[in-house]
Amino acid sequence: MKYKRVIVWFKNDLRLHDHTALFSACKESSEIIPVYCFDPRQFGEVELGIQKTGAFRAKFLLEAVDNLRSNLIGIKANLIVRIGKPEEVIPILAEELQVEAVYFSEEVTQEEKNVENTLENALWKKGIQTRSFWQSTLFHMEDLPFPVNQTPEVFTQFRKECEKFSTVRKTLQKPEKINFPETELDLGYIPGLSTLGLQEPINSKKGVLPFSGGESAGIQRLQTYFWENDCLKTYKETRNGLLGPDYSSKFSAWLALGCLSPRYIYEEVQRYEKERKKNDSTYWLVFELIWRDYFRFISKKHGSKIFQVQGIKKHVDNWRKDEKLFWNWAEGTTGIPFVDSNMRELNATGFMSNRGRQNVASFLVNDLGIDWRWGAMYFESQLIDYDVCSNWGNWMYVAGVGNDPRENRYFNILKQANNYDKKGEYIRHWIPELSKIPGFDIHQPDSITKNELRSYGVHLGANYPHPIVAFSIREKGVAVKN
Ligand SMILES: Cc1cc2nc3c(=O)[nH]c(=O)nc-3n(C[C@H](O)[C@H](O)[C@H](O)COP(=O)(O)OP(=O)(O)OC[C@H]3O[C@@H](n4cnc5c(N)ncnc54)[C@H](O)[C@@H]3O)c2cc1C
């Protein structure tokens, strides 16, 4: 053994299966001490008084850490939990516990890199080593057929090169037992939401899925979606859905916190292809995981540019910073049912479909002309599956400041509603006050006469807002000035 004792610092890799840092630590150290830190900086307020981490995401995180601790106990170990800045807490712990090294997974973006670098410096001063491991992607960074700083700007080129010249590494076995030393040290408690300054979210029964954090629930979701409900073989046809648990995998929240490994999903897709069916749908799930990789490597290549208003395209635009319009959007009171229903779903559950995200994001940046970073910031707070690279990367592309050769992607909300919610079922689900309006008319209540609306119990300006963008000009993407 190389070391007598090491700390494995868990971050967005809250699992035991396919965990490179943990796997390596088991090979290289006699004793292992798993640690998790709740970083207070993740729970403060950002611009506009928005919580950096909203209640749904925080709750999911607490559940995931709790599940990690249980699973560690299951293999004769435990998890030390602390509240504090990791770069301050871990060096103190490392000294107290007399560890020789700290192992952790490598992150991509600036805030996280700063923490890693400061921690490495602090440990180095104490003569404690650090080892970091790349592990969040399907294709390992070292296996890319190009240096990461030359990641192709265009997704299709990225995907084709990876598919042709790279292979996905095999998953690593979860350890059967960990040698966790006897220690007097307080193991620490997993805080409640109120300790993090948040209120328990009211769980809407209308949500697509009762998301529950942790590796066990993530693996169970895969089991249900692939094997019990047999949905993978139709994924490509259903993935643009809006209602119900099974139109898409819903793996994102577990992927974001690393409760599921993308390579594990990949191997299960391969097994499904062997044992059940191989078709365009089974491939398409992997295709989407490659999008996830793409945003990660693009973020690695471009650094903090993904958070800047001009994006990686260095495109300067006149974004508005109109708080009133922004809050209309965020609270789902734009008077445009397809936008409002999606935002209400997000606010009530922490989730929104991919179709919904594309539409509401396009509406904010193209129709309202609002600074895209406000949208990204709001999603960061609200999304249960918030992932720094996928979120900021997708927003950048919708805002036309990514390096996409295609023109700025404008989504015509009514056309989209017509394609994906022709009968208005999604609106009826989330905006019950409009539910009596029959058929597609529910998407454009202001096109119906006042008398008719009254007969459906709808009073524009009273129980549902007038649209903040006029229908007649919406195709051109012009917001009504107020
Ligand atoms: C404005 C905007 C913001 C977004 N923010 C996030 C975010 O913070 N976190 C996040 O995980 N996804 C984000 N997405 C991507 C996508 O909407 C979600 O990954 C997807 O809706 C999650 O549902 P699912 O797991 O059922 O997806 P599925 O359709 O089942 O896809 C399987 C997996 O592929 C990956 N994936 C699919 N589409 C994308 C995509 N466009 N970009 C990157 N990865 C993708 C996800 O990991 C997903 O879990 C965003 C998209 C937009 C347009």
Coordinates of C-alpha atoms in Angstrom, one line a residue, residues 73 185 443:
I73 CA -22.3 2.2 6.4
L185 CA -13.9 12.3 15.9
H443 CA -52.9 28.3 -25.8

